[in-house]
CSV table of C-alpha atoms in Angstrom, one decimal:
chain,number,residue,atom,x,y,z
W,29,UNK,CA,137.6,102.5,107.8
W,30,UNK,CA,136.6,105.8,108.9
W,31,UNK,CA,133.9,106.0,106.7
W,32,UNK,CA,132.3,102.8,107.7
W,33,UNK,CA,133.1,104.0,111.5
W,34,UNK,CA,130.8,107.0,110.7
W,35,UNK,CA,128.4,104.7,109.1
W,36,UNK,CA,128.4,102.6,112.0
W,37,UNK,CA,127.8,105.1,114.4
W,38,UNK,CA,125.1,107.0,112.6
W,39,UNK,CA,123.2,103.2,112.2
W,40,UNK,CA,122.9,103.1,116.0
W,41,UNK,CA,121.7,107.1,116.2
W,42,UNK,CA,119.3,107.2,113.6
W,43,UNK,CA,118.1,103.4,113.4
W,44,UNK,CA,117.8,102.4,116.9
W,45,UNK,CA,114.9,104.8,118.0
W,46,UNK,CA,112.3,103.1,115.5
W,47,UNK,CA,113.9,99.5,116.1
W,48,UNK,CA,113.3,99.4,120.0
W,49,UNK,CA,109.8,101.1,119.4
W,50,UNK,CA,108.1,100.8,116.4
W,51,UNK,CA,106.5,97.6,116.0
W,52,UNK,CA,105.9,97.5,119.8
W,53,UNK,CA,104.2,101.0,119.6
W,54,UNK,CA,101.7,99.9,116.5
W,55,UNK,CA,100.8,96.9,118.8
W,56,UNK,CA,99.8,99.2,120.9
W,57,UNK,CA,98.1,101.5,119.2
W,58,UNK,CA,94.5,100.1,118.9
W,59,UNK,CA,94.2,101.0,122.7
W,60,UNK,CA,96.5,104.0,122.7
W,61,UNK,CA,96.5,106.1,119.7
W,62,UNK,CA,98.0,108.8,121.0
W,63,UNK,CA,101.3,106.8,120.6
W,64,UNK,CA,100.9,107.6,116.9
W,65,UNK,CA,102.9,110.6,117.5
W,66,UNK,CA,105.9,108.6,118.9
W,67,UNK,CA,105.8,106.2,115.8
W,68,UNK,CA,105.9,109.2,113.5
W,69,UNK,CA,108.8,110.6,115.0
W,70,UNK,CA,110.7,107.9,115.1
W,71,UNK,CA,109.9,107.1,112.0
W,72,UNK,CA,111.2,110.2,110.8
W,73,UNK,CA,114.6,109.8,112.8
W,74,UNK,CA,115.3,106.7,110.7
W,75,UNK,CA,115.0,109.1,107.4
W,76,UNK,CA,117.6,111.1,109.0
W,77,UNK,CA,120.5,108.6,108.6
W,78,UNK,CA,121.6,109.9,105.7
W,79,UNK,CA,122.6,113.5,107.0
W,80,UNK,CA,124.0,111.8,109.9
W,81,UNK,CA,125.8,109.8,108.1
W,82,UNK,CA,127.9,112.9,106.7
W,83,UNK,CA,128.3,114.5,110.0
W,84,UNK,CA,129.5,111.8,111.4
W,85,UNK,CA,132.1,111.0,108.1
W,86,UNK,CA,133.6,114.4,108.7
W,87,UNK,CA,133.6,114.2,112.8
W,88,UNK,CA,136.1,110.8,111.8
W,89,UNK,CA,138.0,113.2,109.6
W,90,UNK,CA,138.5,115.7,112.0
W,91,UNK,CA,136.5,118.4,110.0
W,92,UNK,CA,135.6,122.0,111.0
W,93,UNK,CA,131.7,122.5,111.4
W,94,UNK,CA,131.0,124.1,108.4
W,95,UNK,CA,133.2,121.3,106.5
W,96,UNK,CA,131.3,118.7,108.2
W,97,UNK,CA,128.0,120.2,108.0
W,98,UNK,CA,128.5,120.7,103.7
W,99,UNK,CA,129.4,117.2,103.8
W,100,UNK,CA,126.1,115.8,105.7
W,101,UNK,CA,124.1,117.7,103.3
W,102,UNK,CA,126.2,116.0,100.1
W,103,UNK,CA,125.4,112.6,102.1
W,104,UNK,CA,121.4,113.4,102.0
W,105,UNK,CA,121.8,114.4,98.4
W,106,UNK,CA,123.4,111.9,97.6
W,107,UNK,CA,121.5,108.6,99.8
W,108,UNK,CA,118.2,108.9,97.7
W,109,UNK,CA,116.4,109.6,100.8
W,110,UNK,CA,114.2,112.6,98.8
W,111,UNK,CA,112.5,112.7,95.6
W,112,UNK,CA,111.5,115.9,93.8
W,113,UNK,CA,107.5,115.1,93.9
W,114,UNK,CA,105.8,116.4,90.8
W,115,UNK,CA,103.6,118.7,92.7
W,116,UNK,CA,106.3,120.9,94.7
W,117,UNK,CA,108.4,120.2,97.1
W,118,UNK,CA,110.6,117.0,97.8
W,119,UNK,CA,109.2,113.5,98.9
W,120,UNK,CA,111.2,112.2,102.5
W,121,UNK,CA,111.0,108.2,102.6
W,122,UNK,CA,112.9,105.0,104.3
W,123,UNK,CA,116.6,105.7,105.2
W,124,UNK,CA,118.1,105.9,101.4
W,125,UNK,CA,120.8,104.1,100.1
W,126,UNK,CA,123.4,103.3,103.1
W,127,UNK,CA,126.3,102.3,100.1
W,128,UNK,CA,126.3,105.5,97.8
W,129,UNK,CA,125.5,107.4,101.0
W,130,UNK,CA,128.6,106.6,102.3
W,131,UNK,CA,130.3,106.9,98.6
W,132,UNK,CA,128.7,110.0,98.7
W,133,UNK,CA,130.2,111.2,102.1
W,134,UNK,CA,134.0,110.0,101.1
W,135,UNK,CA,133.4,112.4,97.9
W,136,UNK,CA,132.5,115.3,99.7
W,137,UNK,CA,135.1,114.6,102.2
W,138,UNK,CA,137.7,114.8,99.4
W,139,UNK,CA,136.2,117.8,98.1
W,140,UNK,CA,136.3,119.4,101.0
W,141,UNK,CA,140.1,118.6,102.1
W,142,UNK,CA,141.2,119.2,98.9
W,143,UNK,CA,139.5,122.6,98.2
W,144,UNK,CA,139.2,123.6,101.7
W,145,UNK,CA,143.0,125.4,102.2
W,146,UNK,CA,142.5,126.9,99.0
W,147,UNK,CA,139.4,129.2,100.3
W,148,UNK,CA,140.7,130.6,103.0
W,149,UNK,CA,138.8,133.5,103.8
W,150,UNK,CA,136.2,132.5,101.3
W,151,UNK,CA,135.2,129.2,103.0
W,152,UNK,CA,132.3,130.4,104.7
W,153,UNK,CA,130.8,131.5,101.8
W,154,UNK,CA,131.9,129.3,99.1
W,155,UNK,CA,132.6,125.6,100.5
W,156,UNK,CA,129.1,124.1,101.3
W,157,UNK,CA,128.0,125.3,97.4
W,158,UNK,CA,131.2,123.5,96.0
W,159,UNK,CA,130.6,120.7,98.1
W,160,UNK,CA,126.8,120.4,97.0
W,161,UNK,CA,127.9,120.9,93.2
W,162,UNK,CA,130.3,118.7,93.1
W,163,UNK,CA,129.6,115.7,95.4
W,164,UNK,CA,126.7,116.1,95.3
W,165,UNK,CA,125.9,116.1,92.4
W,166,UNK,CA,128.1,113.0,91.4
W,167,UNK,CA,126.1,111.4,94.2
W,168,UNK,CA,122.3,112.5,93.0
W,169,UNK,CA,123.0,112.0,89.2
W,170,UNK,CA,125.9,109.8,89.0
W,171,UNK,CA,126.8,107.0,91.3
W,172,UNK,CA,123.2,106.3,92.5
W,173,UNK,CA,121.8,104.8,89.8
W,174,UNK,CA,124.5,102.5,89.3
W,175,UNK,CA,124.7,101.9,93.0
W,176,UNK,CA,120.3,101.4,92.9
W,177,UNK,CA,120.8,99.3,90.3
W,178,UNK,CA,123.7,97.2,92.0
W,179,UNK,CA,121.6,96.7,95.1
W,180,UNK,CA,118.7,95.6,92.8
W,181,UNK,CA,121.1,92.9,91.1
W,182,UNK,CA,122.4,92.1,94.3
W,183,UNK,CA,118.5,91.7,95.9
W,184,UNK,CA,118.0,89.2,92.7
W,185,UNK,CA,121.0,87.3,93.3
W,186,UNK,CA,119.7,86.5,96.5
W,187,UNK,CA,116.3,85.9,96.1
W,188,UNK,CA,117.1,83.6,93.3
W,189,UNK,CA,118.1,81.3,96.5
W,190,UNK,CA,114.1,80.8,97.0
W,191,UNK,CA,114.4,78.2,94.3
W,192,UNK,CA,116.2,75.6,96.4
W,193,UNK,CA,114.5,73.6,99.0
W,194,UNK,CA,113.4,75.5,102.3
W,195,UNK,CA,116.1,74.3,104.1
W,196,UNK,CA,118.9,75.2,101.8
W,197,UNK,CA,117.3,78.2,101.0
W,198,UNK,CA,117.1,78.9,104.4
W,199,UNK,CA,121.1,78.2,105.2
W,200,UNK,CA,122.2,80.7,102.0
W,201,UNK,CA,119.3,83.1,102.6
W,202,UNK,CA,120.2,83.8,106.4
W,203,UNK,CA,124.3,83.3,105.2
W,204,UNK,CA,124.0,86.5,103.1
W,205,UNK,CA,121.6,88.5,105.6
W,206,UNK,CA,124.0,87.9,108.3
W,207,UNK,CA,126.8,89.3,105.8
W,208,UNK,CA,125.1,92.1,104.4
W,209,UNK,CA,123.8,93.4,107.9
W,210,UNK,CA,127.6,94.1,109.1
W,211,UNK,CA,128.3,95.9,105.5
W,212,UNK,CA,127.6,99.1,104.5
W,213,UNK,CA,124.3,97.7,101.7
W,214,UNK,CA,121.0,97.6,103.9
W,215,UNK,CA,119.3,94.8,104.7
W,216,UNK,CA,115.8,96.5,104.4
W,217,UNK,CA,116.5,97.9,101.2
W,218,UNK,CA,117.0,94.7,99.6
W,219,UNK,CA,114.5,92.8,101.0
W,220,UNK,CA,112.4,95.6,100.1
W,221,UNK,CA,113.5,96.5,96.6
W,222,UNK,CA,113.0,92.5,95.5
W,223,UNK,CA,109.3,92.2,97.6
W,224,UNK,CA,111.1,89.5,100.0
W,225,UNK,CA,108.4,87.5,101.6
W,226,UNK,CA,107.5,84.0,103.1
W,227,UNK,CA,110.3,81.8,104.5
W,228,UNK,CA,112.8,84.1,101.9
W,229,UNK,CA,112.1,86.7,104.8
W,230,UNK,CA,112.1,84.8,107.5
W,231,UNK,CA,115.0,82.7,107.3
W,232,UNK,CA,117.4,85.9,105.8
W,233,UNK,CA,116.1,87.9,109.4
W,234,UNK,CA,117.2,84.9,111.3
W,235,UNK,CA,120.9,85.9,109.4
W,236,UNK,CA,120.4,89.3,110.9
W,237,UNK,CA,119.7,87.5,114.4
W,238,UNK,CA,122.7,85.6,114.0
W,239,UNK,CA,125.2,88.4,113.5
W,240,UNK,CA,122.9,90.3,116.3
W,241,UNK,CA,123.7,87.7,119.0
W,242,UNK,CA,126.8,86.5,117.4
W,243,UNK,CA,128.2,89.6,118.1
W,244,UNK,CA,126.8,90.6,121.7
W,245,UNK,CA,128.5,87.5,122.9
W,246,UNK,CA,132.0,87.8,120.9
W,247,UNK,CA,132.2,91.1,122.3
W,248,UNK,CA,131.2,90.2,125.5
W,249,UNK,CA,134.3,90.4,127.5
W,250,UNK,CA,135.6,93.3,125.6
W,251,UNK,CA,132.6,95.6,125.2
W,252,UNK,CA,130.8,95.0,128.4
W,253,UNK,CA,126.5,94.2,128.8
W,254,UNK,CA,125.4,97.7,127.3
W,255,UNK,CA,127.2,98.1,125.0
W,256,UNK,CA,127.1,94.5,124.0
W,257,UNK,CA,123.5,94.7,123.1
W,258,UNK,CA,123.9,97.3,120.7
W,259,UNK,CA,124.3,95.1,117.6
W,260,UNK,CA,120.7,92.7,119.1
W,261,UNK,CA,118.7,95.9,120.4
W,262,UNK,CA,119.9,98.0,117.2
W,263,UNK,CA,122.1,97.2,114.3
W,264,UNK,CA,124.7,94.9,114.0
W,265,UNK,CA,126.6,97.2,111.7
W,266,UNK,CA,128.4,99.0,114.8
W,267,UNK,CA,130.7,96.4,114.3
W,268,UNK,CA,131.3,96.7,110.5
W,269,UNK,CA,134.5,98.2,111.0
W,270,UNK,CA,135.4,95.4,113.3
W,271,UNK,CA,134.2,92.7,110.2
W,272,UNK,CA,135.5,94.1,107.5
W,273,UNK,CA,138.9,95.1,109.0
W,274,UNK,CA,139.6,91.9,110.0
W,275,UNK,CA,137.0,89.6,107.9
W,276,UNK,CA,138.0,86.3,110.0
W,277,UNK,CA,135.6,87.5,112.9
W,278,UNK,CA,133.1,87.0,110.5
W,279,UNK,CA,133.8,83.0,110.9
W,280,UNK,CA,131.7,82.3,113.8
W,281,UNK,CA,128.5,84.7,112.2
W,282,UNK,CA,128.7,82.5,109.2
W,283,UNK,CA,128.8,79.1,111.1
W,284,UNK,CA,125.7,80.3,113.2
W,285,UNK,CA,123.9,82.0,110.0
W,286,UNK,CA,123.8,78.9,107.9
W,287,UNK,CA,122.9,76.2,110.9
W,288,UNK,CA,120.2,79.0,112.4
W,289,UNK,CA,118.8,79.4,108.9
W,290,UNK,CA,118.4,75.8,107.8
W,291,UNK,CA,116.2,75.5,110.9
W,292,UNK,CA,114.7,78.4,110.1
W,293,UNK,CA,113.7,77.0,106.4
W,294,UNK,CA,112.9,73.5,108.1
W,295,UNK,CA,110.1,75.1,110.4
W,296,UNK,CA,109.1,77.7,107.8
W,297,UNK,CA,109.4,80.8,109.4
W,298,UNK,CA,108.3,83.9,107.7
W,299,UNK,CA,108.7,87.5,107.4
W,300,UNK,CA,108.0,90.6,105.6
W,301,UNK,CA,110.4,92.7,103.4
W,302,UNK,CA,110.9,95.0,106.6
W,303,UNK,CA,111.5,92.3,109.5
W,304,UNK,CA,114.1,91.0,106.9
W,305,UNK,CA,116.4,93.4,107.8
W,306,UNK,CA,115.8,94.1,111.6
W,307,UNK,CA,116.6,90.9,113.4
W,308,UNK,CA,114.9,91.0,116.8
W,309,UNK,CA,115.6,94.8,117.5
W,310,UNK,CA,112.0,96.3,118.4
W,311,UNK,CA,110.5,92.5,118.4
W,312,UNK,CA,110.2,92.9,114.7
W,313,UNK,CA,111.7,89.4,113.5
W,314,UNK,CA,109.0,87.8,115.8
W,315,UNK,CA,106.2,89.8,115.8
W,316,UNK,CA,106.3,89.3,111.5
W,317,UNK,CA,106.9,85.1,111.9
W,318,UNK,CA,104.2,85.0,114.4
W,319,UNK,CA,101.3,87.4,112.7
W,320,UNK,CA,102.5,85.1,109.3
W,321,UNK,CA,99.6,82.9,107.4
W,322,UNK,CA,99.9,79.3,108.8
W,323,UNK,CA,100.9,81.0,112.6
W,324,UNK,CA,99.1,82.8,115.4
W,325,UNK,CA,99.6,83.5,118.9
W,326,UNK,CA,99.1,79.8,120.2
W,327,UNK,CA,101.2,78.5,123.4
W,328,UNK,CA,103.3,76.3,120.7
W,329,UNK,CA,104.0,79.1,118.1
W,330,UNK,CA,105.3,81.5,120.7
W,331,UNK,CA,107.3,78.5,122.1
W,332,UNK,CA,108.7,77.8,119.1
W,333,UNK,CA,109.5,81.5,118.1
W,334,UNK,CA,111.3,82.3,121.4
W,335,UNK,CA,113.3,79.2,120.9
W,336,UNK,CA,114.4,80.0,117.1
W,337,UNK,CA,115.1,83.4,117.7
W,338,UNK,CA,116.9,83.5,121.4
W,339,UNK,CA,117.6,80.0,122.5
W,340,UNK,CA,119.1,78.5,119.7
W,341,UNK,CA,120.8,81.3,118.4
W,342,UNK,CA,122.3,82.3,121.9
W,343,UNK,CA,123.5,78.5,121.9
W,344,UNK,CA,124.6,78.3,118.3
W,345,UNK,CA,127.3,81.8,118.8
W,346,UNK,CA,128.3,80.6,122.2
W,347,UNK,CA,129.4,77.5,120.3
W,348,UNK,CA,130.1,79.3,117.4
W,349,UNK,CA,132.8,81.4,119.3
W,350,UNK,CA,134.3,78.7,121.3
W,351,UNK,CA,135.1,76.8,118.5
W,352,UNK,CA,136.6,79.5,116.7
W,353,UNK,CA,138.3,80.6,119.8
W,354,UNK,CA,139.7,77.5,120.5
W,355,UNK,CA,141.2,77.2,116.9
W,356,UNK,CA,142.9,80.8,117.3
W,357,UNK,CA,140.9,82.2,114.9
W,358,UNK,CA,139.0,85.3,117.2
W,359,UNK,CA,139.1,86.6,120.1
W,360,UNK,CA,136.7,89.0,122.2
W,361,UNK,CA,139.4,91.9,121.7
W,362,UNK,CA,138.9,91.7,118.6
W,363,UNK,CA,135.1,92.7,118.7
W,364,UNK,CA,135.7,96.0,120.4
W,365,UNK,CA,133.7,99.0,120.4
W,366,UNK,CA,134.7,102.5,120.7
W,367,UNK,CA,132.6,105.7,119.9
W,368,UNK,CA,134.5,108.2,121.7
C-alpha cells in the first residue's frame, strides 16, 4: 500500500503538467510557437516519474534523505526510462515502466532498511552505491525484461478484444482501460507497445474516462471539488490505493466502463496509442476522436463528442454510484484522498 501511495502521488506530480497542457499547447502552436518551449518542459516532467516515484516510496517509508534519494535513483534505473544510445550518452524517453518501477522502488527500499543500520558512520558514503548495485541492478537487468515482456502479453491479451464486434469490443476494451488506469501498469504504455488505434483506442480511453469521472463523483463528498478532479484533470491512479485496498469500489467503474464503452464501439470513436491512456485530462481523449479519419470539427461531431465523453459518463457514475450505494456496496468515505 505504501508503494502504490507513492506511485499515486508521483502520477499526479509528474503526469499532470503535460495532461492539462500538452495537446492544448500543440493546438496552439501554429500561431504561437513560442509555446514550444512549454510543451518541451512538460514533456520532460512526465520522463521524470520514475525518480519521483522513488522519492516518493521512501518519503511513505519514513526514509532519511540520502536513503530516499539512493532509492529514487534505483527507481530511474530500474523504470526503463533511459537507454544507453550507441553513440554516448543515455537516451531519456516516455515515463518508463510504472510496474517494475515501483518493483524496483520496494527493492531498494528493502535494501536500504535492511543494510542501512549496519553502515552507520559509513552511510553517507557507501549506501546509494549498494543501493544502485543491488536494486538496481535487479531492476535494469533482471525484473524488467520479464516485467516488458508481461506488459507486452498483457497489451496482446487486450487487443485481441479487436476481433469481436465494435460494440463488444468496445464494452471489454474500455472494461480493462478503466482497470488498468487505477493499477500500477500504464495505460500509455500498453496502448503504445501493441500500436493501439481506431475504435481499440477509442473505446479503451472512454475506460480511462470512466474511472476519471467515476471517481471525481464517488469521492465527491469525501474529497471535496479540487481535489475531486484530480483523477478527470490528471490520473485516476491517485486512487489506486483506494481500488486495490478495497477492490469492491471498483464495482461502479466497471458498471460505467462497459455501458460507456459499448456506446463508444456503437458510434466508433477513435484514438491514438497516446489518447488511450489519458482520458479527457489535457482534452486529449477528444481532441484524438475528433481529428480521427471519418470525423472533423462539424457542429454534430463536437456534439456528439461532448456528449460521449462528459454527459453520458457523468450520468452513467452518478447512476453507477447510487446503485452501488444503495446496495451497501460503497460509499464516498471510502474514496478518500490524503497526501499529507
Amino acid at each position: 500500500m505504501k508503494v502504490l501511495n507513492g506511485i499515486s502521488i508521483a502520477v499526479v506530480v509528474a503526469l499532470v503538467p503535460q495532461a492539462l497542457l500538452g495537446e492544448l499547447l500543440k493546438a496552439l502552436l501554429p500561431i504561437a510557437p513560442q509555446l514550444k518551449t512549454v510543451i518541451t518542459l512538460v514533456a520532460l516532467s512526465s520522463s521524470m516519474l520514475p525518480i519521483l516515484i522513488g522519492v516518493l516510496v521512501g518519503m511513505q517509508f519514513k526514509l532519511t534523505p540520502i536513503q530516499t534519494a539512493s532509492v529514487g535513483i534505483a527507481a530511474a534505473l530500474g523504470s526503463g526510462v533511459a537507454t544507453v544510445d550507441p553513440d554516448g550518452g543515455f537516451h531519456l524517453q516516455g515515463t518508463g515502466l510504472v510496474i517494475n518501477t515501483g518493483i524496483t522502488a520496494a527493492l531498494a527500499v528493502a535494501v536500504v532498511l535492511w543494510v542501512g543500520p549496519r553502515l552507520g558512520n559509513y552511510t553517507i558514503l557507501l549506501l546509494s552505491t549498494i543501493v544502485v548495485i543491488t536494486a538496481g541492478t535487479i531492476g535494469w537487468v533482471v525484473t524488467y525484461p520479464a516485467v516488458r515482456a508481461f506488459s507486452v502479453w498483457l497489451g496482446d491479451v487486450i487487443n485481441g478484444a479487436t476481433g469481436f464486434q465494435p460494440i463488444a469490443m468496445g464494452a471489454i476494451l474500455s472494461l480493462a482501460f478503466c482497470l488498468a488506469i487505477v493499477s500500477p501498469i500504464s495505460t500509455v504504455g500498453i496502448a503504445t507497445a501493441i500500436y493501439m488505434s481506431g475504435v481499440a483506442a477509442g473505446t479503451a480511453n472512454l475506460g480511462v474516462v470512466a474511472a476519471g469521472f467515476g471517481l471525481a463523483i464517488a469521492g465527491w463528498k469525501a474529497n471535496g471539488m479540487a481535489t475531486s478532479l484530480l483523477p478527470v484533470l490528471g490520473s485516476p491512479k491517485v486512487h489506486m490505493a483506494n481500488i486495490w485496498g478495497r477492490p469492491l469500489n471498483f464495482l461502479p467503474l466497471a458498471l460505467t466502463s462497459v455501458i460507456l464503452g459499448a456506446i463508444g464501439g456503437a458510434l466508433g470513436i477513435s484514438g491514438t496509442p497516446i489518447s488511450a491512456g489519458f482520458g479527457v485530462s489535457g482534452l486529449v481523449g477528444p481532441l484524438a476522436a475528433l481529428n480521427a479519419e471519418g470525423w472533423g470539427w462539424s457542429a454534430a461531431n463536437i456534439a456528439i463528442i461532448v456528449a460521449v465523453f462528459v454527459i453520458v459518463p457523468i450520468a452513467l457514475s452518478i447512476a453507477s454510484f447510487k446503485l452501488c450505494s444503495a446496495l451497501g456496496l460503497v460509499r464516498s468515505e471510502n474514496y478518500t484522498l490524503d497526501f499529507k
